[in-house]
CSV table of C-alpha atoms in Angstrom, one decimal:
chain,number,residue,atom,x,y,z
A,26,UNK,CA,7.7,-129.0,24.1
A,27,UNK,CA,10.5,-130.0,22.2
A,28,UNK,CA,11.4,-128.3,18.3
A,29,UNK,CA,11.2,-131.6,16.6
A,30,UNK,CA,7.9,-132.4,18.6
A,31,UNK,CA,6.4,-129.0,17.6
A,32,UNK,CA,6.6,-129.9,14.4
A,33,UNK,CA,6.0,-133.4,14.1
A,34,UNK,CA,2.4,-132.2,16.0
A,35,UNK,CA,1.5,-129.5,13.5
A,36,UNK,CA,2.6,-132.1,9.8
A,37,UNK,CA,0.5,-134.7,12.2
A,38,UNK,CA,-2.4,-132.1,12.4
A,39,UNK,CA,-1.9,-131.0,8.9
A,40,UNK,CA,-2.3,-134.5,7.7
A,41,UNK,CA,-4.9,-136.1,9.6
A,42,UNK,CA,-7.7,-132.8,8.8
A,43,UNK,CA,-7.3,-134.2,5.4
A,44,UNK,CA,-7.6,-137.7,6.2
A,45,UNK,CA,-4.2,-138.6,4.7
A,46,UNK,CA,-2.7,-141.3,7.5
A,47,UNK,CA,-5.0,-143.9,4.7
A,48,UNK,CA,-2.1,-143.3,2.0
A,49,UNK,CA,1.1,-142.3,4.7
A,50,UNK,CA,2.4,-146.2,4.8
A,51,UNK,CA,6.1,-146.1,4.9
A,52,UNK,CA,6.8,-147.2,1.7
A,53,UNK,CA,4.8,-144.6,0.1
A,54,UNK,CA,6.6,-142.1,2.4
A,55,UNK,CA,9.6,-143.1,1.5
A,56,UNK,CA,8.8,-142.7,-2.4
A,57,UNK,CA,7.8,-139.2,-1.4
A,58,UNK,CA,10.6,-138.2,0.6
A,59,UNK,CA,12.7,-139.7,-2.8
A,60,UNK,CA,10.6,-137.3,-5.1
A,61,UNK,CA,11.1,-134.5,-3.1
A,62,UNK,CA,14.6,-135.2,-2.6
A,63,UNK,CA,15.3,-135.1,-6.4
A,64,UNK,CA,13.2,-131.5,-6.7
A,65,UNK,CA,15.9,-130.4,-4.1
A,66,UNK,CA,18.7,-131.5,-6.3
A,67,UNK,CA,17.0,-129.5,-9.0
A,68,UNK,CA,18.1,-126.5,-8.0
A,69,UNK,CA,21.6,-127.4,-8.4
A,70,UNK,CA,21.2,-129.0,-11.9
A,71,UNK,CA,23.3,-127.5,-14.8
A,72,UNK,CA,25.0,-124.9,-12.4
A,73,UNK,CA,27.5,-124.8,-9.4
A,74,UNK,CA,26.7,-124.9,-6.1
A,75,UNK,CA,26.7,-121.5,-5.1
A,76,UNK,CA,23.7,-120.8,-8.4
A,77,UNK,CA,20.8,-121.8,-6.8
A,78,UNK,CA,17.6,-120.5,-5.9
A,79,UNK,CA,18.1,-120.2,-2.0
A,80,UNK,CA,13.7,-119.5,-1.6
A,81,UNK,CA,13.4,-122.9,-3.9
A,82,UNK,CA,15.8,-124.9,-1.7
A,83,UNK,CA,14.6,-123.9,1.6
A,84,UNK,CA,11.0,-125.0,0.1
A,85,UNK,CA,12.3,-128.4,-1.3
A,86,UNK,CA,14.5,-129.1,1.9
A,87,UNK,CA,10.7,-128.4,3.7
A,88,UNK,CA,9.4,-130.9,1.7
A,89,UNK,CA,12.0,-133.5,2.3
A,90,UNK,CA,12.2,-132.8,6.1
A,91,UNK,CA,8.3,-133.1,6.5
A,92,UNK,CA,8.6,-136.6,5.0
A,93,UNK,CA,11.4,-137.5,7.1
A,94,UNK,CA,9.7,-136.4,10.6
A,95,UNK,CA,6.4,-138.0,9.3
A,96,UNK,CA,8.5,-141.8,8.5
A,97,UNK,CA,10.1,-140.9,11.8
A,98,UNK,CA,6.6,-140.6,13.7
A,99,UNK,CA,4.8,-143.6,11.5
A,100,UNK,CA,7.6,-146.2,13.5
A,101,UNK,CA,7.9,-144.1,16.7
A,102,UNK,CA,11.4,-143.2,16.2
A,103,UNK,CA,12.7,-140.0,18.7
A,104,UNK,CA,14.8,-138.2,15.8
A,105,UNK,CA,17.9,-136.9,18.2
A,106,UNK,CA,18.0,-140.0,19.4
A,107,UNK,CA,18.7,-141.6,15.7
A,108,UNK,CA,20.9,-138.7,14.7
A,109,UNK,CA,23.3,-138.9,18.0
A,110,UNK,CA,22.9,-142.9,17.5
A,111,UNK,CA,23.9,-142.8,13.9
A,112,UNK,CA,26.7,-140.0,14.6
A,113,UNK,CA,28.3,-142.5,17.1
A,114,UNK,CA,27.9,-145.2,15.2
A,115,UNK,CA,29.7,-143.2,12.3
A,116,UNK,CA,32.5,-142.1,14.8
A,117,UNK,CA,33.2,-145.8,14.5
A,118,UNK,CA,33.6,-146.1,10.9
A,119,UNK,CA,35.0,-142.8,10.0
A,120,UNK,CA,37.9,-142.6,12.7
A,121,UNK,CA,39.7,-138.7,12.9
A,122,UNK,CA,43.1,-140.3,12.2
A,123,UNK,CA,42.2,-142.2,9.3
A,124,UNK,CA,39.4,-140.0,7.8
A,125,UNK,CA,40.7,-136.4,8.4
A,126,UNK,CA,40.7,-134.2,5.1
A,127,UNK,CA,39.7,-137.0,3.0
A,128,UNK,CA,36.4,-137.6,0.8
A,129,UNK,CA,37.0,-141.3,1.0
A,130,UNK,CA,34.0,-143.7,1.7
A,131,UNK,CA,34.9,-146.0,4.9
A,132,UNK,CA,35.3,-149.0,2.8
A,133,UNK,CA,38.2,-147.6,1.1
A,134,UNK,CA,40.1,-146.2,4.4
B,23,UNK,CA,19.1,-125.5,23.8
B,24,UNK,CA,16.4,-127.2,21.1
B,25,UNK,CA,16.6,-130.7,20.2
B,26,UNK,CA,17.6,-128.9,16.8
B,27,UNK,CA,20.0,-127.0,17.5
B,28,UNK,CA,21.5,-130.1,19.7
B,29,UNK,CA,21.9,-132.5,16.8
B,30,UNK,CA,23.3,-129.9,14.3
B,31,UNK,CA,25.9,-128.7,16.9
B,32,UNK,CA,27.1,-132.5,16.9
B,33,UNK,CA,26.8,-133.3,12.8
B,34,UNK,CA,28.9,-130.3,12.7
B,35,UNK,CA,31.2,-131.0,15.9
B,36,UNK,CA,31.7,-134.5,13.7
B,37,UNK,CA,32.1,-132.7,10.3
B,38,UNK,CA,34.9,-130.0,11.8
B,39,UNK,CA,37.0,-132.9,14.0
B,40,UNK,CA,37.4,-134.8,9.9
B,41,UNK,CA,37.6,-130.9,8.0
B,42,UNK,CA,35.1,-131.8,6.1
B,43,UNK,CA,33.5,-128.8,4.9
B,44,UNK,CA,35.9,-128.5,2.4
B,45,UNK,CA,33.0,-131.2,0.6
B,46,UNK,CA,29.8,-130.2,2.3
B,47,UNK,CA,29.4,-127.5,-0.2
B,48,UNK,CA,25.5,-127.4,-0.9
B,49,UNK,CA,25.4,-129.4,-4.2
B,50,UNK,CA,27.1,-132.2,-3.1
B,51,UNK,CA,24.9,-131.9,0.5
B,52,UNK,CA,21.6,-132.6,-1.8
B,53,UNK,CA,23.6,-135.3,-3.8
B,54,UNK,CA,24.3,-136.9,-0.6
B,55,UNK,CA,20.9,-136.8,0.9
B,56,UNK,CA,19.5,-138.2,-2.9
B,57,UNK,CA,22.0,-141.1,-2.2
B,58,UNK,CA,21.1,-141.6,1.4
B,59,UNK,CA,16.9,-141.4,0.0
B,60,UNK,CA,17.5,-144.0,-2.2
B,61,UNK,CA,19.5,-146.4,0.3
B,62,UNK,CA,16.0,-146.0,2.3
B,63,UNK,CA,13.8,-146.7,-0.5
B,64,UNK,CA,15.6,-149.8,-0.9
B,65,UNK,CA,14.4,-151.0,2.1
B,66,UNK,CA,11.3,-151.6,0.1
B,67,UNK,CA,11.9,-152.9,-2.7
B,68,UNK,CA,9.9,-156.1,-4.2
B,69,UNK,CA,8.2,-155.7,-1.1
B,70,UNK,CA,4.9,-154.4,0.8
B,71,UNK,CA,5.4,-151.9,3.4
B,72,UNK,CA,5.2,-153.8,6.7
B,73,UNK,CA,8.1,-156.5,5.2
B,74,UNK,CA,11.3,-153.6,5.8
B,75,UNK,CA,14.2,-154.1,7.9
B,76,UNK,CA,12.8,-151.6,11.0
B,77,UNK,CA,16.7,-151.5,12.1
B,78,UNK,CA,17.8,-150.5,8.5
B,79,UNK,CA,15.3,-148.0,8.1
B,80,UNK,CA,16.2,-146.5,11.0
B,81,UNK,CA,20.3,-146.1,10.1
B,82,UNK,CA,19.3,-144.8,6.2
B,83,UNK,CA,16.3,-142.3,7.8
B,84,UNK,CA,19.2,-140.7,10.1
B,85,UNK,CA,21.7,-140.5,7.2
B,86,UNK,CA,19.1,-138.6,5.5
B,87,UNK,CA,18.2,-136.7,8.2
B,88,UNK,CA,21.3,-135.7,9.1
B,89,UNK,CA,22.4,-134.1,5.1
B,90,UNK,CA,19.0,-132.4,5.5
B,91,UNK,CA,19.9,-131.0,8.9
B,92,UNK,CA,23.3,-129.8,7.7
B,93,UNK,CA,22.2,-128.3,4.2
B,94,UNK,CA,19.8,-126.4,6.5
B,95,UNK,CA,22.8,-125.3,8.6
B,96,UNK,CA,24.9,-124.3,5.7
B,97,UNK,CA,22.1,-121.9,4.2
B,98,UNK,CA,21.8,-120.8,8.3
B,99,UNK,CA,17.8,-122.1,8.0
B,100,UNK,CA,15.9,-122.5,11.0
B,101,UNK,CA,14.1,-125.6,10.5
B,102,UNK,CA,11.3,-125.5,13.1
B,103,UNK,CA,10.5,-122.2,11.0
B,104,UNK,CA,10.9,-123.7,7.4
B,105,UNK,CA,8.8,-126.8,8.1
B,106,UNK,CA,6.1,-124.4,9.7
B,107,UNK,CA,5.6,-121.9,7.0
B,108,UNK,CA,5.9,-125.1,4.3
B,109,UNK,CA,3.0,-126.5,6.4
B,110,UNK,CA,0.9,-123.0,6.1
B,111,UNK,CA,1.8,-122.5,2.5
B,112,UNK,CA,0.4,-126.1,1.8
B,113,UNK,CA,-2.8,-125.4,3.7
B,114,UNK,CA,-3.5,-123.1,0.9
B,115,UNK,CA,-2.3,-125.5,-1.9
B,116,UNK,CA,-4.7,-128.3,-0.5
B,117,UNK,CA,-7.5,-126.3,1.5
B,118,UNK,CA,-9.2,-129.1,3.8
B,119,UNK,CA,-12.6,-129.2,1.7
B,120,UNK,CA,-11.2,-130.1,-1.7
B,121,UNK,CA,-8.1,-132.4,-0.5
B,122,UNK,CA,-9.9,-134.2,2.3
B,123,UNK,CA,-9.6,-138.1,1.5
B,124,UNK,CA,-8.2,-138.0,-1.9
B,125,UNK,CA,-4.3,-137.9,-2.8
B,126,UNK,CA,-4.6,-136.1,-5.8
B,127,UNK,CA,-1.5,-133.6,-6.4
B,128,UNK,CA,-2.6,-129.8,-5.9
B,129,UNK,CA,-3.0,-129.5,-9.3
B,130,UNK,CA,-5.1,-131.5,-10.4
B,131,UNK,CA,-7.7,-130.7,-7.3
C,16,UNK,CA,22.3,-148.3,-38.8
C,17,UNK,CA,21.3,-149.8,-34.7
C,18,UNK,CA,18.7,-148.5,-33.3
C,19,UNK,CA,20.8,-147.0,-30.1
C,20,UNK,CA,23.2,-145.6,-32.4
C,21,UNK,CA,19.8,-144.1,-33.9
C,22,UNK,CA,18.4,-142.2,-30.9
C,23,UNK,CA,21.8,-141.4,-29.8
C,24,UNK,CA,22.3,-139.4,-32.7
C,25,UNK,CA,18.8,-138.0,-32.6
C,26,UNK,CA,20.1,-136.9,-28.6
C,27,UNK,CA,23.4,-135.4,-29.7
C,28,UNK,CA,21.6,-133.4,-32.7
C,29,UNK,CA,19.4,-132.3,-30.2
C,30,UNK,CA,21.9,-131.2,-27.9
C,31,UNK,CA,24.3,-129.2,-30.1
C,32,UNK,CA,21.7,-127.6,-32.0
C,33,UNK,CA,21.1,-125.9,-28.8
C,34,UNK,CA,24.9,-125.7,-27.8
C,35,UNK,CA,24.3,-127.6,-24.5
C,36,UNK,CA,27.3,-129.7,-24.4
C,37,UNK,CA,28.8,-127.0,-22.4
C,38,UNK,CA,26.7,-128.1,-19.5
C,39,UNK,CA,26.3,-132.2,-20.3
C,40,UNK,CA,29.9,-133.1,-17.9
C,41,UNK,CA,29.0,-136.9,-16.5
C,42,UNK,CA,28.2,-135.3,-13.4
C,43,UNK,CA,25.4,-133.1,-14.0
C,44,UNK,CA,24.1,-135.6,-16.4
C,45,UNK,CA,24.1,-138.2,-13.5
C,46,UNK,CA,22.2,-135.6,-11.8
C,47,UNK,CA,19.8,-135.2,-14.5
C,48,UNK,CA,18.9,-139.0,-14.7
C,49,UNK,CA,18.4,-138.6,-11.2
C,50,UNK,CA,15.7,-136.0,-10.9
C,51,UNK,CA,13.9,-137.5,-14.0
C,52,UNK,CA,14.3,-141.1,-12.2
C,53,UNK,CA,12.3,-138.9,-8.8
C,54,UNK,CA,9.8,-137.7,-11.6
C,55,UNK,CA,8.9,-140.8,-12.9
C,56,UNK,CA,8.3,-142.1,-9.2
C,57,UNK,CA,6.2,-139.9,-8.9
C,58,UNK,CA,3.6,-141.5,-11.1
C,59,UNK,CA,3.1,-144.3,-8.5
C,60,UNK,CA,3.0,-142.5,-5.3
C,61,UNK,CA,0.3,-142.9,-3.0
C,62,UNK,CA,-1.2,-145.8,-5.8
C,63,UNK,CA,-1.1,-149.0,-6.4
C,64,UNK,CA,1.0,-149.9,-9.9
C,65,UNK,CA,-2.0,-150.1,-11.8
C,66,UNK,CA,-3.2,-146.4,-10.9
C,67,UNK,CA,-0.1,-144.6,-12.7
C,68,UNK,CA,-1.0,-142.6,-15.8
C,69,UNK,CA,0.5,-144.8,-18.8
C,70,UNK,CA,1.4,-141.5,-20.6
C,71,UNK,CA,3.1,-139.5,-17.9
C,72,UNK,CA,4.9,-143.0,-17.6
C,73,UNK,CA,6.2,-143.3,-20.8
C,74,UNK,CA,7.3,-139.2,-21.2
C,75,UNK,CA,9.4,-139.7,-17.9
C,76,UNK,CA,10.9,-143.6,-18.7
C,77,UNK,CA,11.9,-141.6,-22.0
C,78,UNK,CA,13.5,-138.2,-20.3
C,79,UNK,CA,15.4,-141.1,-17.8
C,80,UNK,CA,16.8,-143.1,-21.0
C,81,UNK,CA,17.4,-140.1,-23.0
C,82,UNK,CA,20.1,-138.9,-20.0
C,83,UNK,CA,21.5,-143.0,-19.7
C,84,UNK,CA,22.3,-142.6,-23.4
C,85,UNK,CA,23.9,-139.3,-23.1
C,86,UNK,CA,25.9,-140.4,-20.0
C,87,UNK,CA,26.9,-143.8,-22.3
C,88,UNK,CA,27.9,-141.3,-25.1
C,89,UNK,CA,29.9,-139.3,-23.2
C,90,UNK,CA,32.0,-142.1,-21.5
C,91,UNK,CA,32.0,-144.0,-24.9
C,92,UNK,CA,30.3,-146.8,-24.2
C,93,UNK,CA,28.6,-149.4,-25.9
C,94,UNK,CA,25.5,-150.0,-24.3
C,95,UNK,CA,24.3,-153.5,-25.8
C,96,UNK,CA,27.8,-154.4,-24.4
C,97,UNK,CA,27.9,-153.0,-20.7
C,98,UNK,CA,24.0,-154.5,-20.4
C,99,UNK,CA,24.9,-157.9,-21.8
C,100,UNK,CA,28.4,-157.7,-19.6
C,101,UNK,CA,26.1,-156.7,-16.5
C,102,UNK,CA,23.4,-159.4,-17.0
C,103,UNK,CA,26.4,-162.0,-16.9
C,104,UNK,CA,27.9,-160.7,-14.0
C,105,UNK,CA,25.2,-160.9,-12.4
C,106,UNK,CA,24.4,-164.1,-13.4
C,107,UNK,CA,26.9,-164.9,-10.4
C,108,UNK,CA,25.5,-163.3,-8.1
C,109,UNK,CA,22.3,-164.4,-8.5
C,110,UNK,CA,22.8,-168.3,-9.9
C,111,UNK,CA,19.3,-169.5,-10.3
C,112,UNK,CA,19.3,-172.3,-7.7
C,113,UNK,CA,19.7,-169.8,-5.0
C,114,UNK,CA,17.8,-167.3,-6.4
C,115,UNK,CA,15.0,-168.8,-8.3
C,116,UNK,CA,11.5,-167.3,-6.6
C,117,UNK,CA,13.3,-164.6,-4.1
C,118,UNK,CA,13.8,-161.2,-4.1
C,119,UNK,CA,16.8,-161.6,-1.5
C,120,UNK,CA,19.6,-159.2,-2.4
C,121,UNK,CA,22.3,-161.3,-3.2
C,122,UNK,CA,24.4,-160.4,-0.2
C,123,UNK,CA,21.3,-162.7,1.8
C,124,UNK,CA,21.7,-165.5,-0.4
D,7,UNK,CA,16.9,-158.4,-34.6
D,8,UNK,CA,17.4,-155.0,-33.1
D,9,UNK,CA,19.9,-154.0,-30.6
D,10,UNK,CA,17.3,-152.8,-28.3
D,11,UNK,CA,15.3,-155.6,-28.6
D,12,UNK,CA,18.1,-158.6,-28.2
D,13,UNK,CA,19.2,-156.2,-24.9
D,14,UNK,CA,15.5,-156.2,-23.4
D,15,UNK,CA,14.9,-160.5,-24.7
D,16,UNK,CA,18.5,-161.3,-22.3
D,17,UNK,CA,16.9,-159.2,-19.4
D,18,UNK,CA,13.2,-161.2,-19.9
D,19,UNK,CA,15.4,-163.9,-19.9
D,20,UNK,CA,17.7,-163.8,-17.2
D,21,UNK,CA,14.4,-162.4,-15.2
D,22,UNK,CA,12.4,-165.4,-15.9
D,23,UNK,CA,14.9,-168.1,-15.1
D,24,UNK,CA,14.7,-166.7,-11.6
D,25,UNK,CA,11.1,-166.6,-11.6
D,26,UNK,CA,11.4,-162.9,-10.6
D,27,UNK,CA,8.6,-161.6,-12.9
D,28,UNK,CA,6.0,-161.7,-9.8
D,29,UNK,CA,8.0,-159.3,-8.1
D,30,UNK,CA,8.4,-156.8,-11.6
D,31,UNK,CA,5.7,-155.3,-11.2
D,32,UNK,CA,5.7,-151.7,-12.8
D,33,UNK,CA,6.4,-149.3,-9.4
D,34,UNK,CA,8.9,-151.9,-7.3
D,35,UNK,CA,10.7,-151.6,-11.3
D,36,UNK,CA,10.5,-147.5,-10.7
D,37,UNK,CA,11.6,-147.9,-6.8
D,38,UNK,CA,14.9,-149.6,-8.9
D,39,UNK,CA,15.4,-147.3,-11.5
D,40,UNK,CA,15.6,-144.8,-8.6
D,41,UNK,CA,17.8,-146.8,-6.4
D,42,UNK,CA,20.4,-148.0,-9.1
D,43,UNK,CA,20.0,-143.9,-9.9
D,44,UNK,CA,21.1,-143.2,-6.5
D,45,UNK,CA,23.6,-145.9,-6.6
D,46,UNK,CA,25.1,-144.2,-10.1
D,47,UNK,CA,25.3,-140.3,-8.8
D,48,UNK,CA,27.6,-141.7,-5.6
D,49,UNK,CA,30.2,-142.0,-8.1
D,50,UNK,CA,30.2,-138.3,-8.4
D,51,UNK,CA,29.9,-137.5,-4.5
D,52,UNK,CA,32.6,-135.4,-3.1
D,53,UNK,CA,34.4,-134.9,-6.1
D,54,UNK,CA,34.4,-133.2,-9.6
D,55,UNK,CA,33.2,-134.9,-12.9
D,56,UNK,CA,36.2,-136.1,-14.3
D,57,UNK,CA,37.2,-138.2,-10.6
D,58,UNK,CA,34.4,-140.4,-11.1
D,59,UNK,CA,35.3,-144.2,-11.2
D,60,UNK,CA,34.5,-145.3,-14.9
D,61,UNK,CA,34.2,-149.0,-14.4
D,62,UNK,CA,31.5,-148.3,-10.9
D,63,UNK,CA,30.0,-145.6,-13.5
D,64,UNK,CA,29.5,-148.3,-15.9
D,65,UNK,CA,28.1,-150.8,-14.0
D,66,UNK,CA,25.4,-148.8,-12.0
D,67,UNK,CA,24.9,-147.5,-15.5
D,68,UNK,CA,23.8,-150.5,-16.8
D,69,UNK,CA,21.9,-151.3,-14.1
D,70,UNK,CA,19.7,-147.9,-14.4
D,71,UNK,CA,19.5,-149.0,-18.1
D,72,UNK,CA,18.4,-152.6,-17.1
D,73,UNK,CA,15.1,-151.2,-15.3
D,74,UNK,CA,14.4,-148.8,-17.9
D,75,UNK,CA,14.2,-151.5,-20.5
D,76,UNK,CA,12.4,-153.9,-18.1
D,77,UNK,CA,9.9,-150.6,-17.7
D,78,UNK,CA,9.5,-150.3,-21.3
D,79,UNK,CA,8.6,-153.8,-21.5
D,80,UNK,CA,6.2,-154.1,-19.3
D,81,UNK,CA,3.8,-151.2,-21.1
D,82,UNK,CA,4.7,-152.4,-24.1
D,83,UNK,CA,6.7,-149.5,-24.7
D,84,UNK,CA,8.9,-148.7,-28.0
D,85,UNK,CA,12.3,-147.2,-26.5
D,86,UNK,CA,13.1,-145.9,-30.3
D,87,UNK,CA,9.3,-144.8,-30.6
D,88,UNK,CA,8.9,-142.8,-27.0
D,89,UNK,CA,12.6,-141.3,-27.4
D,90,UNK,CA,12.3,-139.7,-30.7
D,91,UNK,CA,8.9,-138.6,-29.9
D,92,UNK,CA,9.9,-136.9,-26.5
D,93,UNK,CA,12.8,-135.3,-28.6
D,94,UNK,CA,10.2,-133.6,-30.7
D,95,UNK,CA,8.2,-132.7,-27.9
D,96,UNK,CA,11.4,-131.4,-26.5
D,97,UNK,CA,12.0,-129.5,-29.9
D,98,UNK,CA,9.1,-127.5,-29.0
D,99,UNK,CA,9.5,-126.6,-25.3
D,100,UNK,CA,13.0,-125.7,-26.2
D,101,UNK,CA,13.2,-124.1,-29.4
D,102,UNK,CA,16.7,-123.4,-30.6
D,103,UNK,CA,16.6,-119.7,-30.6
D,104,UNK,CA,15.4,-119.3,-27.7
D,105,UNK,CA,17.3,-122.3,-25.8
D,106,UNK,CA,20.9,-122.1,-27.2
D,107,UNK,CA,23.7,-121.4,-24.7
D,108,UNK,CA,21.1,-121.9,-22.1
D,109,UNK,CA,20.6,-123.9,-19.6
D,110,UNK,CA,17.5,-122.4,-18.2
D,111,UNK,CA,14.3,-124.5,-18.1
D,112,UNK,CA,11.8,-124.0,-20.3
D,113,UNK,CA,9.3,-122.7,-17.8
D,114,UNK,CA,11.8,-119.7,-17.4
D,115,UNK,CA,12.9,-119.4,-21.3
């Protein structure tokens, strides 16, 4: 079995011995995914990058990760499949020659 | 090689070919993903959950996704084994008897 | 004296009493606004918009607005002005013929 | 009239001319906040505090702002009210000797 299905399988478990799939719509998972996502970005608050609590981040990155796979799941999306989709697709708006070594957003390329 | 390992070695492949890490430094990793977060949650805005954009979800999910997948990388996380030990830990912070059917927040269990 | 200029005041007292301005740079204040923005979210997750605890609503609205003032202070601006500039800008992009009774982004109009 | 309140009748105003209210209701105006949040910290991706694009920063700004207010007046919030109160409360998680030259939280002071 594939890493990604391992684990959708086991926050799928998780979820469903507490009856949860009743408040998982994909709005609401999206909020959470949101929420967590800002207690990530905690960790980073007031301080440089290199400052944070690395046992806090890896917990908060869970968080946000679980959300992710579980919004992934509720529409049936296969996640490598998105990511090598979305890494093509990106290919396309961030070309090597034009984008190498800069920060720039595509729109200003 | 895991589905994991597979989509990391091409965000990174992608990342290295525009020299890129010069940015990705952790902080601005979870800034990114925050960003990405929101552009999902936009999806539903003023709207119920079954109204989104399934093709726009899908683009903003992998953009989060992938910042997720490659703060993990930078901190050298295994994510199968993060999202695993998150699940256990949260077994005890919601034991099946007490959170079964309501979404009340650990804390007030 | 306004009542902005009042509570920005009352923010900046605040701040130097405690010799904070050392970490308030735009950035990290943009941050700030950020995770109290994920905190107040958190009121309505999993719920419907009556469910949210009125109190918890208004200590996070206030930690959000307290950080929007700061950030306006910082960059010097006025913020009756930018709002009133911002509701007439987009008064173009949403002219109420086309937009009267949709939620459409204006990019849909 | 006060500044706050002449800012919060042109965004009642502006809102109702578009018949928009049936879509304010108090979360889709949090799912905002957050977005126009998200939308606010790009200008600060990538780069340090000072590269930031003043006129995007005040515009995403306002809209952050916008919601707040729009929040506020939908519980029948007093901004002036809720932000001097929370800067007493504040006053006592963070008391100055303890806080100064600090940036820790309080749960760690």
């Amino acid at each position: 079995m594939s890493d990604i299905k391992e684990i959708t399988e086991a926050l799928i478990k998780f979820r469903n011995e507490r009856d949860w799939e009743q408040f998982h719509n994909p709005k609401d998972l999206a909020l959470a995914l949101n929420i967590e996502a800002g207690e990530l970005l905690e960790n980073y608050l007031w301080k440089s990058h290199d400052k944070a609590n690395i046992e806090e981040v890896k917990e908060e990155l869970a968080d946000v990760l679980a959300y992710a796979f579980l919004l992934a799941e509720k529409y049936g999306f296969d996640i490598k499949e998105i990511l090598l989709e979305k890494i093509k697709k990106n290919g396309k708006k961030y070309p090597v020659d034009k984008a190498k070594g800069t920060a720039k957003k595509y729109t200003e390329l």
